[in-house]
Amino acid sequence: MEPMKKIGTHNGTFHCDEVLACFLLKQLPEYQDAKIIRTRDPKLLAECDVVVDVGGEFESEKHRYDHHQRSFNETFQSLCPEKRWVTKLSSAGLVYLHFGHRILTQLLEGTAADDQAVQVLYDKLYENFVEEIDAIDNGISQFDGEPRYAMTTNLSARVGHLNPRWNDMDQDTESGFQKAMEMVGKEFRDRLDFYFKSWLPARSLVEEAIRKRTEVDASGEIVVFSKGGCPWKEHLLNLEKELVVEPPIKYVLFADQNGQWRVQCVPDGLNTFENRLSLPEAWRGLRDEKLSTISGIPGCIFVHSGGFIGGNQTKEGALEMARRALKEAAVSNGTNLS
């Protein structure tokens, strides 16, 4: 029999980055039964098959993934120039960068590392899970200046609370490390499950709508989602860039839970309340018959006072609201949409 594999990391107080790194490694067939050796003894670390967060070395060929040496300034982008993230990597980010595709295929049975779904999820899990852990471990703030409130319930903080308290009689960290790995592993799996079963299908729905946009309206600036309720903004903004969509999409249409239809403005960006093209000023804050009279469109239900969303009893009515809004904007800008 082959000798048991060993994953080395430091002993003492543990942190979220090496906990996640160890969990991720143990998802791979070659390390699933590996023993985790928590030590700072160079001789013991030298006997390990892979070492994370300790040892003062980053050499992927030797499976050494430490980030504490003064010479280390690697980011996702520096190691993979096609990626955009420039947060300094921790041991978690290093392991994810080198093994992430294989890890995802292990956790998502029936997928291959080169599947498009795996490629998309690989980026998503780094940006919305691992990067935060990299940044916190390396002491990188989200923004400049004094924060307005403290963030104490993130995953890194919850891992930290599983360490013994400074004044506990028992300072053994082994049981806490195991609890931390279970907690971090569960959250990673849960997040992956959500992205795979909910977030990714929404991307497919949005992409289909974008590709069919000229069938909805010749302008190409209105899309209709076949199902309502899906998270669409991030997908639409990303897919527009990937598919080189011109002109930018202005409105999305979808059915609400009551079977009525909504027309919603596409925002300028993911984290802004500014719209590319708000619904007409004259419609805002009006409802029902008064709105239908002003707009000349039957079945109107409302337009929000902020002009970012409106409703109609029918799909045809909501589509006419979007078309009319485009036409009024064109007239005010001196262009012709006829």
CSV table of C-alpha atoms in Angstrom, one decimal, residues 91-249:
chain,number,residue,atom,x,y,z
A,91,SER,CA,-2.9,30.1,1.0
A,92,ALA,CA,-6.6,29.6,0.2
A,93,GLY,CA,-6.3,31.6,-3.0
A,94,LEU,CA,-3.1,29.8,-4.1
A,95,VAL,CA,-4.7,26.4,-3.6
A,96,TYR,CA,-7.9,27.5,-5.4
A,97,LEU,CA,-6.0,29.0,-8.3
A,98,HIS,CA,-4.0,25.8,-8.9
A,99,PHE,CA,-6.6,23.2,-8.1
A,100,GLY,CA,-10.0,24.9,-8.3
A,101,HIS,CA,-11.1,23.5,-11.7
A,102,ARG,CA,-10.4,20.0,-10.5
A,103,ILE,CA,-12.0,20.6,-7.1
A,104,LEU,CA,-15.2,21.8,-8.8
A,105,THR,CA,-15.4,18.8,-11.1
A,106,GLN,CA,-15.1,16.6,-8.0
A,107,LEU,CA,-17.9,18.3,-6.2
A,108,LEU,CA,-20.1,18.6,-9.3
A,109,GLU,CA,-20.4,15.1,-10.4
A,110,GLY,CA,-20.8,14.6,-14.1
A,111,THR,CA,-18.8,17.7,-15.1
A,112,ALA,CA,-15.4,18.1,-16.7
A,113,ALA,CA,-12.8,20.7,-16.0
A,114,ASP,CA,-13.2,22.2,-19.4
A,115,ASP,CA,-17.0,22.5,-19.2
A,116,GLN,CA,-18.2,26.0,-19.7
A,117,ALA,CA,-20.2,25.8,-16.4
A,118,VAL,CA,-17.1,24.9,-14.5
A,119,GLN,CA,-15.2,27.8,-16.1
A,120,VAL,CA,-17.9,30.3,-15.1
A,121,LEU,CA,-18.3,28.8,-11.6
A,122,TYR,CA,-14.5,28.9,-11.0
A,123,ASP,CA,-14.5,32.7,-11.5
A,124,LYS,CA,-17.7,33.2,-9.5
A,125,LEU,CA,-16.5,31.2,-6.5
A,126,TYR,CA,-13.2,33.1,-6.4
A,127,GLU,CA,-14.8,36.5,-6.7
A,128,ASN,CA,-17.7,35.9,-4.2
A,129,PHE,CA,-16.1,33.5,-1.7
A,130,VAL,CA,-12.3,33.0,-1.8
A,131,GLU,CA,-11.2,36.6,-2.6
A,132,GLU,CA,-12.7,37.9,0.6
A,133,ILE,CA,-10.7,35.3,2.6
A,134,ASP,CA,-7.5,36.3,0.7
A,135,ALA,CA,-8.1,40.0,1.4
A,136,ILE,CA,-8.9,39.6,5.1
A,137,ASP,CA,-6.0,37.3,5.8
A,138,ASN,CA,-3.6,39.8,4.1
A,139,GLY,CA,-5.1,42.8,5.9
A,140,ILE,CA,-6.6,44.5,2.8
A,141,SER,CA,-9.5,46.8,3.5
A,142,GLN,CA,-12.5,47.0,1.1
A,143,PHE,CA,-12.2,50.8,1.0
A,144,ASP,CA,-10.1,53.7,2.2
A,145,GLY,CA,-11.0,55.6,5.3
A,146,GLU,CA,-12.7,54.7,8.6
A,147,PRO,CA,-15.5,52.2,8.2
A,148,ARG,CA,-18.9,53.2,9.5
A,149,TYR,CA,-19.5,49.9,11.3
A,150,ALA,CA,-17.6,46.7,12.1
A,151,MET,CA,-18.0,43.5,10.2
A,152,THR,CA,-17.6,40.7,12.8
A,153,THR,CA,-19.8,37.9,11.4
A,154,ASN,CA,-18.0,37.0,8.1
A,155,LEU,CA,-16.6,33.6,7.6
A,156,SER,CA,-13.0,34.5,8.6
A,157,ALA,CA,-14.3,36.0,11.9
A,158,ARG,CA,-16.3,32.9,12.7
A,159,VAL,CA,-13.3,30.7,12.1
A,160,GLY,CA,-11.3,32.9,14.4
A,161,HIS,CA,-13.9,32.5,17.2
A,162,LEU,CA,-13.3,28.7,17.2
A,163,ASN,CA,-9.8,29.2,18.5
A,164,PRO,CA,-9.3,28.9,22.3
A,165,ARG,CA,-9.8,32.2,24.2
A,166,TRP,CA,-6.6,33.7,25.4
A,167,ASN,CA,-7.4,32.9,29.0
A,168,ASP,CA,-8.8,29.3,28.5
A,169,MET,CA,-6.8,26.7,30.5
A,170,ASP,CA,-6.9,24.4,27.5
A,171,GLN,CA,-5.1,26.0,24.6
A,172,ASP,CA,-5.3,22.9,22.3
A,173,THR,CA,-6.4,24.1,18.8
A,174,GLU,CA,-6.9,20.7,17.2
A,175,SER,CA,-10.6,20.3,17.8
A,176,GLY,CA,-11.3,23.9,16.9
A,177,PHE,CA,-9.4,23.4,13.6
A,178,GLN,CA,-11.5,20.4,12.7
A,179,LYS,CA,-14.7,22.3,13.6
A,180,ALA,CA,-13.5,25.2,11.4
A,181,MET,CA,-12.8,22.9,8.5
A,182,GLU,CA,-16.3,21.4,8.7
A,183,MET,CA,-17.9,24.9,8.9
A,184,VAL,CA,-15.8,26.3,6.0
A,185,GLY,CA,-16.4,23.2,3.9
A,186,LYS,CA,-20.1,23.3,4.4
A,187,GLU,CA,-20.3,27.0,3.4
A,188,PHE,CA,-18.2,26.4,0.3
A,189,ARG,CA,-20.3,23.5,-0.7
A,190,ASP,CA,-23.6,25.4,0.0
A,191,ARG,CA,-22.3,28.4,-2.1
A,192,LEU,CA,-21.3,26.1,-5.0
A,193,ASP,CA,-24.6,24.3,-4.8
A,194,PHE,CA,-26.5,27.7,-5.0
A,195,TYR,CA,-24.4,29.0,-7.9
A,196,PHE,CA,-24.7,25.7,-9.8
A,197,LYS,CA,-28.4,25.1,-9.3
A,198,SER,CA,-29.8,28.6,-9.2
A,199,TRP,CA,-27.3,31.3,-10.3
A,200,LEU,CA,-26.0,29.4,-13.4
A,201,PRO,CA,-29.5,28.5,-14.8
A,202,ALA,CA,-30.4,32.2,-14.5
A,203,ARG,CA,-27.4,33.0,-16.6
A,204,SER,CA,-28.6,30.6,-19.3
A,205,LEU,CA,-32.1,32.2,-19.2
A,206,VAL,CA,-30.6,35.7,-19.6
A,207,GLU,CA,-28.3,34.7,-22.4
A,208,GLU,CA,-31.3,33.2,-24.3
A,209,ALA,CA,-33.2,36.4,-23.8
A,210,ILE,CA,-30.3,38.5,-25.1
A,211,ARG,CA,-29.9,36.4,-28.2
A,212,LYS,CA,-33.6,36.7,-29.0
A,213,ARG,CA,-33.8,40.4,-28.3
A,214,THR,CA,-34.4,41.5,-31.9
A,215,GLU,CA,-37.3,39.1,-32.1
A,216,VAL,CA,-38.9,41.1,-29.3
A,217,ASP,CA,-38.2,44.5,-30.7
A,218,ALA,CA,-36.2,45.6,-33.7
A,219,SER,CA,-34.2,48.1,-31.6
A,220,GLY,CA,-32.6,45.2,-29.7
A,221,GLU,CA,-32.9,47.3,-26.5
A,222,ILE,CA,-35.7,45.2,-24.9
A,223,VAL,CA,-35.4,41.7,-23.6
A,224,VAL,CA,-38.1,39.3,-22.3
A,225,PHE,CA,-37.3,36.6,-19.7
A,226,SER,CA,-39.2,33.4,-20.1
A,227,LYS,CA,-39.4,33.1,-16.3
A,228,GLY,CA,-39.6,35.9,-13.7
A,229,GLY,CA,-37.9,36.1,-10.4
A,230,CYS,CA,-34.4,35.2,-11.6
A,231,PRO,CA,-31.3,37.3,-10.6
A,232,TRP,CA,-30.5,38.9,-13.9
A,233,LYS,CA,-28.6,42.2,-13.5
A,234,GLU,CA,-25.1,40.7,-13.0
A,235,HIS,CA,-25.6,38.2,-15.8
A,236,LEU,CA,-27.0,40.8,-18.3
A,237,LEU,CA,-24.1,43.3,-17.7
A,238,ASN,CA,-21.5,40.5,-18.0
A,239,LEU,CA,-23.1,38.9,-21.1
A,240,GLU,CA,-23.4,42.2,-22.9
A,241,LYS,CA,-19.6,42.5,-22.7
A,242,GLU,CA,-19.0,38.9,-23.7
A,243,LEU,CA,-21.4,39.0,-26.6
A,244,VAL,CA,-20.5,42.5,-27.6
A,245,VAL,CA,-24.1,43.7,-27.5
A,246,GLU,CA,-24.8,47.1,-29.2
A,247,PRO,CA,-26.7,49.2,-28.5
A,248,PRO,CA,-26.9,48.5,-24.7
A,249,ILE,CA,-30.2,46.9,-23.5
